[in-house]
């Protein structure tokens, strides 16, 4: 679309999620019609200005979200649990015109520990306090992190565990390239296929099974990526020390 003051070339674009909410996508949008929209991003390289008509239709919501500071704590109630994340109805601020809540927690931001489903971590109606990450202008929502408000067990594990230490753990998963072993509460490490045994191994199931307790040696710790590298073949044959 052409912008006022820049008639020579179409510069503006409105994405599908930035059209008016709660109506047919084509309603209110036609060639030659004037619209009012808020600038949400500028692409200098592509020569495009990305606009949101939803923002101008819901100014109270946009004003609220733009005033939030990353790192701040927001409280609310779990409004809906989906396979892709959790909606949170915030205690303060306006409601969302389309979604069950203005706040949204993606799957990775629910917990530091591995889980099978979001309902393993939270339940509908539960009160939660989360850290505000960013204003998602695409959906007009506050991206939140529940895990950021809780201690990271990996950092505590890394503080107390030196590379070279032998631990006793439980095999939790087998994958084509190795086996995952839980060595502490909420802490899993990977034993690569070549580190399962001194003898060549075609598949992890040839030497270990899920549920086996095995001694492993810590061969690497990556605090940033939260990865523990383990070796079964390098572990001493004597008793291992539980974490």
mmCIF file of C-alpha atoms in Angstrom:
data_model
loop_
_atom_site.group_PDB
_atom_site.id
_atom_site.type_symbol
_atom_site.label_atom_id
_atom_site.label_comp_id
_atom_site.label_asym_id
_atom_site.label_seq_id
_atom_site.Cartn_x
_atom_site.Cartn_y
_atom_site.Cartn_z
ATOM 1 C CA UNK A 1 0.000 0.000 0.000
ATOM 2 C CA UNK A 2 1.107 3.602 -0.532
ATOM 3 C CA UNK A 3 1.700 5.772 2.524
ATOM 4 C CA UNK A 4 0.657 9.399 2.871
ATOM 5 C CA UNK A 5 3.640 11.520 1.886
ATOM 6 C CA UNK A 6 5.228 8.701 -0.165
ATOM 7 C CA UNK A 7 2.958 8.334 -3.197
ATOM 8 C CA UNK A 8 5.588 7.183 -5.675
ATOM 9 C CA UNK A 9 6.011 3.630 -4.418
ATOM 10 C CA UNK A 10 4.010 1.203 -2.249
ATOM 11 C CA UNK A 11 5.962 0.943 1.007
ATOM 12 C CA UNK A 12 3.491 -0.355 3.549
ATOM 13 C CA UNK A 13 2.372 -3.932 4.184
ATOM 14 C CA UNK A 14 -0.144 -5.412 6.614
ATOM 15 C CA UNK A 15 0.358 -9.054 7.584
ATOM 16 C CA UNK A 16 -2.498 -11.515 7.939
ATOM 17 C CA UNK A 17 -2.387 -11.366 11.756
ATOM 18 C CA UNK A 18 -2.259 -7.556 11.671
ATOM 19 C CA UNK A 19 -5.590 -7.157 9.899
ATOM 20 C CA UNK A 20 -8.635 -6.316 12.045
ATOM 21 C CA UNK A 21 -9.395 -9.109 14.528
ATOM 22 C CA UNK A 22 -12.753 -10.774 15.030
ATOM 23 C CA UNK A 23 -13.933 -10.090 11.486
ATOM 24 C CA UNK A 24 -13.490 -11.626 8.072
ATOM 25 C CA UNK A 25 -9.928 -10.955 6.937
ATOM 26 C CA UNK A 26 -11.069 -9.108 3.804
ATOM 27 C CA UNK A 27 -13.586 -6.917 5.616
ATOM 28 C CA UNK A 28 -12.468 -3.311 5.645
ATOM 29 C CA UNK A 29 -9.616 -3.954 3.197
ATOM 30 C CA UNK A 30 -9.978 -3.256 -0.492
ATOM 31 C CA UNK A 31 -7.964 -1.594 -3.220
ATOM 32 C CA UNK A 32 -8.229 2.194 -3.052
ATOM 33 C CA UNK A 33 -9.593 2.329 0.498
ATOM 34 C CA UNK A 34 -7.859 4.499 3.084
ATOM 35 C CA UNK A 35 -6.870 2.831 6.345
ATOM 36 C CA UNK A 36 -5.234 3.815 9.617
ATOM 37 C CA UNK A 37 -2.544 1.496 10.963
ATOM 38 C CA UNK A 38 0.342 1.594 13.426
ATOM 39 C CA UNK A 39 3.944 1.087 12.369
ATOM 40 C CA UNK A 40 5.268 -2.043 14.111
ATOM 41 C CA UNK A 41 8.503 -2.593 12.169
ATOM 42 C CA UNK A 42 10.636 -0.998 9.484
ATOM 43 C CA UNK A 43 12.716 -2.988 6.999
ATOM 44 C CA UNK A 44 15.256 -0.533 5.520
ATOM 45 C CA UNK A 45 16.892 -3.189 3.315
ATOM 46 C CA UNK A 46 13.620 -4.365 1.859
ATOM 47 C CA UNK A 47 12.159 -0.855 1.684
ATOM 48 C CA UNK A 48 9.060 -1.908 3.594
ATOM 49 C CA UNK A 49 7.096 -0.562 6.559
ATOM 50 C CA UNK A 50 5.130 -3.220 8.415
ATOM 51 C CA UNK A 51 1.794 -1.982 9.742
ATOM 52 C CA UNK A 52 -0.890 -3.239 12.098
ATOM 53 C CA UNK A 53 -4.553 -2.349 11.718
ATOM 54 C CA UNK A 54 -5.282 -4.418 14.840
ATOM 55 C CA UNK A 55 -3.156 -1.991 16.864
ATOM 56 C CA UNK A 56 -5.248 1.017 15.925
ATOM 57 C CA UNK A 57 -8.464 -0.892 16.621
ATOM 58 C CA UNK A 58 -7.301 -1.850 20.126
ATOM 59 C CA UNK A 59 -5.237 1.138 21.310
ATOM 60 C CA UNK A 60 -5.706 0.370 25.032
ATOM 61 C CA UNK A 61 -4.166 -3.082 24.605
ATOM 62 C CA UNK A 62 -1.267 -1.783 22.509
ATOM 63 C CA UNK A 63 -0.536 1.041 24.941
ATOM 64 C CA UNK A 64 -0.504 -1.402 27.853
ATOM 65 C CA UNK A 65 1.848 -3.816 26.111
ATOM 66 C CA UNK A 66 4.263 -1.119 24.928
ATOM 67 C CA UNK A 67 4.681 0.142 28.488
ATOM 68 C CA UNK A 68 5.844 -3.223 29.833
ATOM 69 C CA UNK A 69 9.542 -3.589 30.635
ATOM 70 C CA UNK A 70 11.432 -6.805 29.807
ATOM 71 C CA UNK A 71 12.345 -8.569 33.029
ATOM 72 C CA UNK A 72 9.324 -7.264 34.910
ATOM 73 C CA UNK A 73 7.071 -9.683 36.783
ATOM 74 C CA UNK A 74 3.420 -10.046 35.761
ATOM 75 C CA UNK A 75 0.818 -12.036 37.662
ATOM 76 C CA UNK A 76 -2.291 -13.675 36.299
ATOM 77 C CA UNK A 77 -4.405 -16.806 36.014
ATOM 78 C CA UNK A 78 -3.945 -19.684 33.591
ATOM 79 C CA UNK A 79 -6.857 -19.217 31.194
ATOM 80 C CA UNK A 80 -6.273 -21.992 28.650
ATOM 81 C CA UNK A 81 -3.767 -24.763 27.981
ATOM 82 C CA UNK A 82 -2.952 -25.677 24.381
ATOM 83 C CA UNK A 83 -0.421 -28.043 22.810
ATOM 84 C CA UNK A 84 1.619 -25.022 21.681
ATOM 85 C CA UNK A 85 1.582 -23.080 24.960
ATOM 86 C CA UNK A 86 -0.408 -21.551 27.793
ATOM 87 C CA UNK A 87 -2.623 -18.442 27.783
ATOM 88 C CA UNK A 88 -2.578 -16.289 30.914
ATOM 89 C CA UNK A 89 -5.268 -13.757 31.840
ATOM 90 C CA UNK A 90 -3.252 -10.963 33.454
ATOM 91 C CA UNK A 91 -4.410 -9.424 36.717
ATOM 92 C CA UNK A 92 -3.706 -5.922 35.373
ATOM 93 C CA UNK A 93 -4.420 -4.412 31.993
ATOM 94 C CA UNK A 94 -7.124 -4.994 29.380
ATOM 95 C CA UNK A 95 -8.291 -8.349 28.110
ATOM 96 C CA UNK A 96 -7.486 -9.693 24.668
ATOM 97 C CA UNK A 97 -10.177 -9.306 21.982
ATOM 98 C CA UNK A 98 -9.442 -12.733 20.470
ATOM 99 C CA UNK A 99 -7.361 -14.942 22.780
ATOM 100 C CA UNK A 100 -8.251 -16.238 26.274
ATOM 101 C CA UNK A 101 -5.545 -14.039 27.790
ATOM 102 C CA UNK A 102 -3.088 -11.270 26.945
ATOM 103 C CA UNK A 103 -0.192 -13.272 28.407
ATOM 104 C CA UNK A 104 1.260 -16.282 26.610
ATOM 105 C CA UNK A 105 3.896 -18.817 27.719
ATOM 106 C CA UNK A 106 5.554 -20.898 25.015
ATOM 107 C CA UNK A 107 6.387 -24.546 25.765
ATOM 108 C CA UNK A 108 10.139 -24.015 26.423
ATOM 109 C CA UNK A 109 9.404 -21.205 28.919
ATOM 110 C CA UNK A 110 7.150 -23.318 31.142
ATOM 111 C CA UNK A 111 9.778 -25.266 33.072
ATOM 112 C CA UNK A 112 13.501 -25.978 33.316
ATOM 113 C CA UNK A 113 12.730 -29.700 33.569
ATOM 114 C CA UNK A 114 11.531 -31.956 30.774
ATOM 115 C CA UNK A 115 7.781 -32.696 30.721
ATOM 116 C CA UNK A 116 5.343 -34.497 28.471
ATOM 117 C CA UNK A 117 2.495 -31.944 28.301
ATOM 118 C CA UNK A 118 1.884 -28.354 29.501
ATOM 119 C CA UNK A 119 -0.764 -29.716 31.876
ATOM 120 C CA UNK A 120 2.066 -31.450 33.746
ATOM 121 C CA UNK A 121 3.330 -28.002 34.771
ATOM 122 C CA UNK A 122 0.224 -25.815 35.199
ATOM 123 C CA UNK A 123 -3.527 -26.185 35.384
ATOM 124 C CA UNK A 124 -6.406 -23.940 34.274
ATOM 125 C CA UNK A 125 -7.372 -21.535 37.040
ATOM 126 C CA UNK A 126 -3.930 -21.605 38.670
ATOM 127 C CA UNK A 127 -2.396 -18.278 39.707
ATOM 128 C CA UNK A 128 1.076 -17.725 38.257
ATOM 129 C CA UNK A 129 3.764 -15.047 38.330
ATOM 130 C CA UNK A 130 5.900 -14.799 35.201
ATOM 131 C CA UNK A 131 8.720 -12.702 33.794
ATOM 132 C CA UNK A 132 7.799 -10.486 30.843
ATOM 133 C CA UNK A 133 10.005 -11.278 27.835
ATOM 134 C CA UNK A 134 8.678 -9.191 24.975
ATOM 135 C CA UNK A 135 5.691 -7.599 23.276
ATOM 136 C CA UNK A 136 4.570 -9.913 20.476
ATOM 137 C CA UNK A 137 3.163 -7.436 17.956
ATOM 138 C CA UNK A 138 2.161 -10.285 15.633
ATOM 139 C CA UNK A 139 -0.490 -11.565 18.045
ATOM 140 C CA UNK A 140 -0.844 -8.549 20.323
ATOM 141 C CA UNK A 141 0.217 -10.438 23.431
ATOM 142 C CA UNK A 142 2.776 -10.420 26.221
ATOM 143 C CA UNK A 143 5.281 -13.254 25.880
ATOM 144 C CA UNK A 144 5.993 -14.608 29.358
ATOM 145 C CA UNK A 145 8.372 -17.017 31.060
ATOM 146 C CA UNK A 146 7.307 -19.094 34.050
ATOM 147 C CA UNK A 147 10.633 -20.887 34.374
ATOM 148 C CA UNK A 148 12.554 -17.597 34.626
ATOM 149 C CA UNK A 149 10.932 -16.970 38.018
ATOM 150 C CA UNK A 150 12.229 -20.276 39.389
ATOM 151 C CA UNK A 151 15.764 -21.480 40.168
ATOM 152 C CA UNK A 152 17.535 -23.194 37.295
ATOM 153 C CA UNK A 153 18.533 -26.665 38.573
ATOM 154 C CA UNK A 154 21.183 -26.942 35.882
ATOM 155 C CA UNK A 155 23.226 -24.057 37.272
ATOM 156 C CA UNK A 156 23.139 -25.575 40.773
ATOM 157 C CA UNK A 157 24.212 -28.910 39.295
ATOM 158 C CA UNK A 158 27.052 -27.273 37.361
ATOM 159 C CA UNK A 159 28.221 -25.428 40.501
ATOM 160 C CA UNK A 160 28.480 -28.695 42.412
ATOM 161 C CA UNK A 161 29.782 -30.975 39.652
ATOM 162 C CA UNK A 162 33.257 -30.994 38.152
ATOM 163 C CA UNK A 163 34.164 -32.487 34.795
ATOM 164 C CA UNK A 164 35.624 -35.914 35.490
ATOM 165 C CA UNK A 165 33.268 -36.732 38.350
ATOM 166 C CA UNK A 166 31.580 -40.131 38.286
ATOM 167 C CA UNK A 167 27.870 -40.286 39.046
ATOM 168 C CA UNK A 168 25.175 -42.926 39.109
ATOM 169 C CA UNK A 169 22.147 -42.259 36.937
ATOM 170 C CA UNK A 170 19.070 -43.826 35.374
ATOM 171 C CA UNK A 171 18.617 -44.348 31.637
ATOM 172 C CA UNK A 172 15.515 -42.370 30.614
ATOM 173 C CA UNK A 173 15.539 -42.421 26.806
ATOM 174 C CA UNK A 174 17.221 -44.253 23.961
ATOM 175 C CA UNK A 175 17.868 -42.439 20.680
ATOM 176 C CA UNK A 176 19.739 -43.613 17.568
ATOM 177 C CA UNK A 177 22.851 -41.659 18.560
ATOM 178 C CA UNK A 178 22.996 -42.624 22.247
ATOM 179 C CA UNK A 179 21.177 -42.719 25.569
ATOM 180 C CA UNK A 180 19.941 -40.017 27.936
ATOM 181 C CA UNK A 181 20.731 -40.603 31.599
ATOM 182 C CA UNK A 182 19.168 -38.692 34.506
ATOM 183 C CA UNK A 183 21.953 -37.893 36.947
ATOM 184 C CA UNK A 184 20.065 -35.491 39.236
ATOM 185 C CA UNK A 185 16.532 -34.196 39.723
ATOM 186 C CA UNK A 186 15.616 -32.475 36.457
ATOM 187 C CA UNK A 187 19.093 -33.039 34.961
ATOM 188 C CA UNK A 188 19.643 -35.363 32.019
ATOM 189 C CA UNK A 189 22.890 -35.914 30.162
ATOM 190 C CA UNK A 190 23.634 -37.617 26.868
ATOM 191 C CA UNK A 191 25.907 -40.623 26.516
ATOM 192 C CA UNK A 192 26.849 -40.745 22.838
ATOM 193 C CA UNK A 193 26.831 -44.125 21.147
ATOM 194 C CA UNK A 194 30.631 -44.373 21.113
ATOM 195 C CA UNK A 195 30.741 -43.599 24.863
ATOM 196 C CA UNK A 196 28.385 -46.415 25.855
ATOM 197 C CA UNK A 197 30.970 -49.173 25.678
ATOM 198 C CA UNK A 198 34.597 -49.823 24.767
ATOM 199 C CA UNK A 199 33.338 -52.391 22.262
ATOM 200 C CA UNK A 200 31.637 -51.128 19.075
ATOM 201 C CA UNK A 201 27.887 -50.630 19.561
ATOM 202 C CA UNK A 202 25.367 -50.624 16.698
ATOM 203 C CA UNK A 203 22.417 -49.376 18.782
ATOM 204 C CA UNK A 204 22.131 -48.154 22.384
ATOM 205 C CA UNK A 205 19.617 -50.899 23.132
ATOM 206 C CA UNK A 206 22.419 -53.432 22.645
ATOM 207 C CA UNK A 207 24.021 -52.407 25.965
ATOM 208 C CA UNK A 208 21.438 -50.472 28.055
ATOM 209 C CA UNK A 209 17.686 -50.318 28.563
ATOM 210 C CA UNK A 210 15.357 -47.620 29.871
ATOM 211 C CA UNK A 211 15.317 -47.863 33.645
ATOM 212 C CA UNK A 212 18.847 -49.238 33.988
ATOM 213 C CA UNK A 213 21.009 -47.645 36.664
ATOM 214 C CA UNK A 214 24.471 -47.021 35.263
ATOM 215 C CA UNK A 215 27.688 -45.308 36.374
ATOM 216 C CA UNK A 216 28.701 -42.405 34.119
ATOM 217 C CA UNK A 217 31.533 -39.920 34.062
ATOM 218 C CA UNK A 218 30.886 -36.242 33.373
ATOM 219 C CA UNK A 219 32.971 -35.318 30.323
ATOM 220 C CA UNK A 220 31.538 -31.881 29.582
ATOM 221 C CA UNK A 221 29.318 -29.115 30.992
ATOM 222 C CA UNK A 222 27.906 -26.289 28.872
ATOM 223 C CA UNK A 223 26.155 -23.733 31.091
ATOM 224 C CA UNK A 224 24.856 -21.633 28.189
ATOM 225 C CA UNK A 225 23.277 -24.474 26.237
ATOM 226 C CA UNK A 226 22.550 -26.416 29.454
ATOM 227 C CA UNK A 227 24.138 -29.610 28.157
ATOM 228 C CA UNK A 228 25.794 -32.393 30.145
ATOM 229 C CA UNK A 229 28.048 -34.782 28.227
ATOM 230 C CA UNK A 230 28.484 -38.206 29.817
ATOM 231 C CA UNK A 231 30.501 -41.339 29.226
ATOM 232 C CA UNK A 232 29.622 -44.826 30.406
ATOM 233 C CA UNK A 233 32.775 -46.463 29.108
ATOM 234 C CA UNK A 234 35.043 -44.005 30.965
ATOM 235 C CA UNK A 235 33.285 -44.508 34.299
ATOM 236 C CA UNK A 236 35.233 -46.573 36.861
ATOM 237 C CA UNK A 237 33.917 -50.069 37.413
ATOM 238 C CA UNK A 238 33.565 -49.430 41.182
ATOM 239 C CA UNK A 239 30.522 -47.874 42.915
ATOM 240 C CA UNK A 240 29.486 -44.469 41.553
ATOM 241 C CA UNK A 241 28.477 -41.575 43.762
ATOM 242 C CA UNK A 242 24.857 -40.333 43.413
ATOM 243 C CA UNK A 243 24.504 -36.573 42.983
#
